[in-house]
C-alpha positions as a printed Julia matrix, in Angstrom:
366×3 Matrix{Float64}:
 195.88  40.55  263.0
 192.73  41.96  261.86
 190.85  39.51  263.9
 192.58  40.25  267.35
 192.77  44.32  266.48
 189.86  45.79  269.23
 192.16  43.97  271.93
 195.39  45.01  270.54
 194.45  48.44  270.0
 192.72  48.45  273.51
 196.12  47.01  275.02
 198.35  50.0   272.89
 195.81  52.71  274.08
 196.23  51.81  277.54
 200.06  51.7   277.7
 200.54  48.01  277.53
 203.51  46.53  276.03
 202.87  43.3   273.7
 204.3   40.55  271.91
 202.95  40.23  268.3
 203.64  36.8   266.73
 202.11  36.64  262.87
 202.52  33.58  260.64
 204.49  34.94  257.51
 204.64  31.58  255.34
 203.25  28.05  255.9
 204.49  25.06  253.67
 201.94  21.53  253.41
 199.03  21.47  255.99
 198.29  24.19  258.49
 195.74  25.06  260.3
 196.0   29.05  259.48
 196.71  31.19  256.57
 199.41  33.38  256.51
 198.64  36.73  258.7
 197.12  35.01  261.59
 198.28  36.49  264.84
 198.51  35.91  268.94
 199.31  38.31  270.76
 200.82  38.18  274.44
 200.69  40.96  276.63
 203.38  42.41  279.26
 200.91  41.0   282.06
 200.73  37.59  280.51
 197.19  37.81  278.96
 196.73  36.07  275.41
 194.91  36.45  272.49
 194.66  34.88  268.99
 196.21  31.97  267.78
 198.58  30.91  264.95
 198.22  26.96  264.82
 195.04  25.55  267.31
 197.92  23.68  269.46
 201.1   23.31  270.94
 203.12  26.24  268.84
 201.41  28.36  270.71
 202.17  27.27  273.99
 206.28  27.92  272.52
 205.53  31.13  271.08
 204.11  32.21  274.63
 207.9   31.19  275.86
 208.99  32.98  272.89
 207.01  35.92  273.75
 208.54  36.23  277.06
 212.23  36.5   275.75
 210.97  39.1   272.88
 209.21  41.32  275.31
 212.42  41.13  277.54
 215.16  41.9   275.12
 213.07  44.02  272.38
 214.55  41.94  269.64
 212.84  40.49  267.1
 212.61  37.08  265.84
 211.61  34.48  263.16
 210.89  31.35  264.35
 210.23  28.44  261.73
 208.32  25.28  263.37
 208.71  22.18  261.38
 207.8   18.75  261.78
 206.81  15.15  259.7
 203.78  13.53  259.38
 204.34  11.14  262.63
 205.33  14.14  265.06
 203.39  16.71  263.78
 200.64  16.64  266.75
 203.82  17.12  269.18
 203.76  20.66  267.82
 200.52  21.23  267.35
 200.08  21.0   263.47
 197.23  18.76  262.42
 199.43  17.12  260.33
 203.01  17.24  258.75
 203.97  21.11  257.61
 205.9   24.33  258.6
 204.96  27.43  260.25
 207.11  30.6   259.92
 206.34  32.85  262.32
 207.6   36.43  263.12
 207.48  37.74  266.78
 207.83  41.36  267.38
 207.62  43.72  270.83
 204.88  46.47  270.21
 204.38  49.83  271.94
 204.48  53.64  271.45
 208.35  53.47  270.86
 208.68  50.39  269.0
 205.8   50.51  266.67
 204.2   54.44  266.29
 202.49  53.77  263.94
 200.02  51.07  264.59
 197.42  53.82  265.9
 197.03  54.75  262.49
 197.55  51.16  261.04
 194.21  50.33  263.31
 192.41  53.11  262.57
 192.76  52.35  258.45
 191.92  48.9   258.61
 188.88  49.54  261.55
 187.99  52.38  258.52
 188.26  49.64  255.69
 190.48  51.86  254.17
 192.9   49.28  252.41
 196.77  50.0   254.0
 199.9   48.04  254.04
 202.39  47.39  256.31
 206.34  47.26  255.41
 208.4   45.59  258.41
 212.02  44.96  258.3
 212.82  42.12  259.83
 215.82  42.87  261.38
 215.31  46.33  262.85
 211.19  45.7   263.21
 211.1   49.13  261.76
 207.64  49.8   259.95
 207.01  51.45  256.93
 202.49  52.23  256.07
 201.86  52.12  252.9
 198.42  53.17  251.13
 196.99  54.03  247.7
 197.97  57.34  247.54
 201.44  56.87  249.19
 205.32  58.0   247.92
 206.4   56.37  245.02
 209.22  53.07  245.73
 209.34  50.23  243.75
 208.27  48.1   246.6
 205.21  50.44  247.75
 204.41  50.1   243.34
 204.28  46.67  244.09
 202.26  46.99  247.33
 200.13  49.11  246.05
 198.97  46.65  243.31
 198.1   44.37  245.19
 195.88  46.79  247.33
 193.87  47.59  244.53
 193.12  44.02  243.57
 191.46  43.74  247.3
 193.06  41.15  248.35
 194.15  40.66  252.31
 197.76  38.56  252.13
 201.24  38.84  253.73
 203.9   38.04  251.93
 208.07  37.97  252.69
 210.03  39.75  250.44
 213.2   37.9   250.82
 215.45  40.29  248.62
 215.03  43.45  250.85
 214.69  41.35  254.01
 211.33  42.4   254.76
 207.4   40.99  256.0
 204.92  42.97  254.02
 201.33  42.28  255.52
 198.16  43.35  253.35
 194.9   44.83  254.64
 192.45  45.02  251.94
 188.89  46.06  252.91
 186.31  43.3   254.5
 184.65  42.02  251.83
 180.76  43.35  251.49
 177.81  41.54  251.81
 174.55  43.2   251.02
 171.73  41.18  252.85
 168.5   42.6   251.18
 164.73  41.97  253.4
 164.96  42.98  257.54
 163.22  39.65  258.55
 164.58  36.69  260.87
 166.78  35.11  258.53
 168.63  38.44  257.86
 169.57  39.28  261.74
 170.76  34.96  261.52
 172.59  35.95  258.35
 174.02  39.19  259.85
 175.62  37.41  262.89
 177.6   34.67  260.81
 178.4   37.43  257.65
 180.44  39.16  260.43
 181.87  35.97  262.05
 183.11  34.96  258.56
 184.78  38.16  258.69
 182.18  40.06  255.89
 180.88  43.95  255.86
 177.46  43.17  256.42
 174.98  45.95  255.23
 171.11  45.21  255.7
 168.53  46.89  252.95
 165.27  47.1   253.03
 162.79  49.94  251.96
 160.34  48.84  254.87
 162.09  51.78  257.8
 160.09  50.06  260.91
 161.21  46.72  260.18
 164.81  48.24  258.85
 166.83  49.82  262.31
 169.69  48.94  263.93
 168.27  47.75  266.93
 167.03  44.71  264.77
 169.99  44.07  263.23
 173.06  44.59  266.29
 175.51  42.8   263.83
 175.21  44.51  260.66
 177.68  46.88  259.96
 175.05  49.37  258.2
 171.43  49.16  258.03
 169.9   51.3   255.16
 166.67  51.98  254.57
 166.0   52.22  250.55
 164.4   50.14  247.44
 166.86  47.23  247.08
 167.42  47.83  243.27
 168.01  51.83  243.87
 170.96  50.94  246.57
 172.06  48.21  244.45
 172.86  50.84  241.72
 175.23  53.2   243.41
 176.59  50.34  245.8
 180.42  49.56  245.38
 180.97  46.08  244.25
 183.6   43.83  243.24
 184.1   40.25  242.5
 184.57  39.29  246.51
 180.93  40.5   246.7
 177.75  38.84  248.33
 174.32  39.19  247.38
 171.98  37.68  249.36
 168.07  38.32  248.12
 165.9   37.27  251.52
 162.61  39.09  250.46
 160.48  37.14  248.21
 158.71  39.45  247.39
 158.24  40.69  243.24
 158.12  44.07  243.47
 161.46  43.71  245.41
 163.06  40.74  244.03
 162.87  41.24  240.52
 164.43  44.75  239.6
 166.99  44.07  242.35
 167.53  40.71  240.77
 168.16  42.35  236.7
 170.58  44.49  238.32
 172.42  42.02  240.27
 173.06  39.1   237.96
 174.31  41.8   235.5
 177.16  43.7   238.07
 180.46  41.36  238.94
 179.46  40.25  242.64
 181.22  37.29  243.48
 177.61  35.31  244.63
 173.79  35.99  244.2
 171.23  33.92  246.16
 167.48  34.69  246.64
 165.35  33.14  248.72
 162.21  31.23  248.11
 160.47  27.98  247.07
 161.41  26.32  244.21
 157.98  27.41  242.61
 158.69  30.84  243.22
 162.01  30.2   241.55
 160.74  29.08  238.87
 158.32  32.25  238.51
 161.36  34.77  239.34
 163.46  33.4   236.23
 160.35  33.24  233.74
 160.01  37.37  235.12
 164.08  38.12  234.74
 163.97  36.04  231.37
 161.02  38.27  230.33
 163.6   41.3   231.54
 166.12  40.58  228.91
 168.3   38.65  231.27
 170.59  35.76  228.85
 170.67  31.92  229.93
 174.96  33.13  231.26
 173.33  35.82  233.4
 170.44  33.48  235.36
 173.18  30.54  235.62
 174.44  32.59  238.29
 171.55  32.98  240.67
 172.05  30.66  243.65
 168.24  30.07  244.15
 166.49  28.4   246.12
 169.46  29.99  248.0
 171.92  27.51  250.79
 172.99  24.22  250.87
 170.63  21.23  251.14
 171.41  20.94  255.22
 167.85  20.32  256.8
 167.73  23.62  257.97
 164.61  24.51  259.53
 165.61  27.72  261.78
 166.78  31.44  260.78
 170.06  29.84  262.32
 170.07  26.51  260.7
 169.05  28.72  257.33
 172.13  30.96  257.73
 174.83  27.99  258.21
 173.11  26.74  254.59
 173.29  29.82  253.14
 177.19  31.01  254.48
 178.07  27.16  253.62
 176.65  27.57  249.94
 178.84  31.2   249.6
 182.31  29.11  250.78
 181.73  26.51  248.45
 181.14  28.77  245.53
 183.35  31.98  246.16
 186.39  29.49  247.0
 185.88  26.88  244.28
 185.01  24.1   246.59
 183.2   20.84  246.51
 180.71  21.07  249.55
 181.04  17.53  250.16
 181.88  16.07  253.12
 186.3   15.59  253.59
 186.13  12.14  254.85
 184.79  11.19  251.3
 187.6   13.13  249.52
 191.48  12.59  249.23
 194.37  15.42  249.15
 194.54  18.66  250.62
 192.49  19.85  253.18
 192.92  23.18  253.28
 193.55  24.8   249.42
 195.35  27.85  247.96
 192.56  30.64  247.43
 191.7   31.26  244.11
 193.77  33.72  242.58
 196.05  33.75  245.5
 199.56  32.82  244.79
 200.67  29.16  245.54
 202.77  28.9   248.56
 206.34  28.86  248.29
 208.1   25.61  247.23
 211.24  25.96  249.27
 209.72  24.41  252.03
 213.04  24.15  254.66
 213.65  20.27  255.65
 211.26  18.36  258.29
 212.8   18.14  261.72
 211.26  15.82  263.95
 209.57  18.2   266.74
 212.02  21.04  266.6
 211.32  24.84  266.39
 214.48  26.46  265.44
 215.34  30.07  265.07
 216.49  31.04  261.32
C-alpha cells in the first residue's frame, strides 16, 4: 500500500469511498510480494496493481461488488503452468488477495495509519478478516500477545504482511523506508537520488560544500544536509538495510567518512572513483587501522560493470550493484540461470507450503 498511499490518502481526504485489494500470500511465481495493493475508487478510477495482468482486470469486477455490499472478501487466484497467462501470472502460482471497502466509517483509522508510515514511524495494522475491523499497532502500544508479536517484528525493520490464520486475521507491517545516505552534491548524486526513491529508499544527500548542497539541486532527496560526511555519519541512525554511497573522491572527504563507515553495520558501502584511486583509498584506510574483514566490504570502484557513461547510466550501475548485494543475488543475466525467478528475501520467512490445489483459470472465493 505504501506505494499507492499519496492517492489513497488524497481519495479518503476528499470523501471518496474505495476498494482496497492487498495480496496477503502468494505460493510459486508471482509477480508481487505480499502487501502490494490496487485500489479502485467509487468513481471507477484505479491505482496500483497486484499481478501486472489479467487479476486485475477481476479484482476491478470484484471491487465493484465490495464497494456495493461493504463486505469483505478473500479471493485466492490459482492456476498451472499452461493457463497461468489467462490470469495474468507470469507463470504457474497463487495469489491471495483481500478486498476491503475504505472510508471514514469503515476504516477511521487510516488517517493516522498514513500519517505514521508518510512519518516513517514504523506501525502495524491488525485487520480481521471477517468484520474488516482494524486494530494500529506501534512500538509503544497495549500489551496482547499478538501486538508482542507485532511488535517484534517492527523492531527488526522489516516491511511484511503476514495472515495469522488462528485468530482469523491479515496483519500488514510498515517498517520505516530504508536509508540511503548519498555523500558529494554533484551529477551523479541528483541521478542517484531519483532511482534511491524509485526503489523505494530514504534518500538523504551530504555534503559540507552549502552552495552546491540545497534542495533545489537535489528535488528527490528526502533531506539534504549540509555537514562533513564523517561528522553526520557519526550520529546518523543505521542499521543493516542501510546504504552508503561515497560519490566525492575527494581525501579529505573520503577517507574519515570511509573508517567510520566500513566499521558501523550498513547493509552496503560503495565509493566512487578510478581504480587507481581505489587502490590509494585502501593503502590510506589500511594505514587507519582498518582489518583485511573491514575493507572486504567496500564496493569500490562502486556499480556494476554496465557501460555506463552518464550520471543516469552511472546510477542504474550503482542501484543494480546494491540489489545484487543487499538481496544475495547473482547479477547475472536470468536467461543464463535456472529456478526461481523471483527469491524469498533474506531473512524473510519462506512462503507458506500449503499452497491450495491448481485450478485451471479459476478465481474462487475461500
Amino acid at each position: 500500500m505504501r506505494d499507492i498511499l499519496d492517492e489513497l490518502s488524497r481519495w479518503f481526504d476528499d470523501g471518496e469511498t474505495f476498494a482496497l485489494a492487498t495480496v496477503v500470500r502468494t505460493w510459486k511465481s508471482s509477480p508481487r510480494e505480499p502487501g502490494a495493493a490496487m485500489a479502485v475508487s467509487r468513481s471507477g478510477e484505479v491505482v496500483g496493481s497486484v499481478s501486472g495482468g489479467c487479476i486485475e482486470g477481476a479484482l476491478y469486477d470484484i471491487a465493484g461488488d465490495v464497494l456495493a455490499d461493504g463486505r469483505a472478501r478473500t479471493e485466492v487466484f490459482r492456476v498451472t503452468d499452461d493457463d497461468a497467462f489467462g490470469v495474468g501470472l507470469t507463470c504457474g502460482g497463487t495469489i491471495e488477495v483481500f478486498v476491503q471497502r475504505v472510508d471514514a466509517a469503515t476504516y477511521p483509522e487510516f488517517p493516522e495509519v498514513a500519517r505514521r508510515i508518510g512519518a516513517g514511524e514504523p506501525v502495524a495494522v491488525v485487520t480481521d478478516r471477517e468484520s474488516a475491523g482494524h486494530r494500529v499497532v506501534t512500538l509503544d502500544g497495549d500489551d496482547t500477545d499478538l501486538e508482542d508479536e507485532v511488535r517484534l517484528r517492527l523492531s527488526y525493520g522489516d516491511s511484511e504482511v503476514y495472515v495469522d490464520e488462528e485468530r482469523a486475521q491479515i496483519v500488514e507491517i510498515f517498517a520505516p523506508r530504508p536509508r540511503m545516505y548519498v555523500f558529494g552534491a554533484i551529477d551523479f548524486a541528483s541521478a542517484l537520488c531519483t532511482l534511491g526513491k524509485f526503489a523505494g529508499y530514504r534518500v538523504t544527500v551530504i555534503d559540507a560544500r552549502p552552495v552546491f548542497a540545497t534542495p533545489a539541486r537535489f528535488p528527490d532527496a528526502d533531506e539534504v544536509v549540509v555537514a562533513w560526511p564523517h561528522v553526520f555519519l557519526e550520529s546518523a541512525p543505521i542499521d543493516p538495510t542501510t546504504v552508503v554511497a561515497v560519490l566525492t573522491h575527494d581525501e579529505k572527504f573520503d577517507i574519515p567518512l570511509l573508517e567510520r563507515a566500513l566499521r558501523c553495520e550498513a547493509g552496503y558501502i560503495g565509493a566512487m572513483g578510478s581504480r587507481s584511486t581505489h587502490e590509494r583509498r585502501v593503502a590510506l584506510l589500511r594505514e587507519a587501522g582498518l582489518s583485511a574483514d573491514e575493507l572486504g566490504r567496500l564496493h569500490s570502484p562502486i556499480g556494476l560493470d554496465l557501460a555506463a557513461r552518464t550520471p543516469e547510466e552511472t546510477a542504474v550501475s550503482i542501484l543494480a550493484e546494491i540489489l545484487v548485494s543487499t538481496r544475495g543475488a547473482t547479477g547475472r543475466s536470468l536467461a543464463a540461470l535456472r529456478g526461481p525467478i523471483h527469491r524469498v528475501p533474506a531473512g524473510r520467512a519462506a512462503r507458506p507450503a500449503d499452497c491450495p490445489p491448481a485450478i485451471d483459470g479459476v478465481a474462487a472465493a475461500l
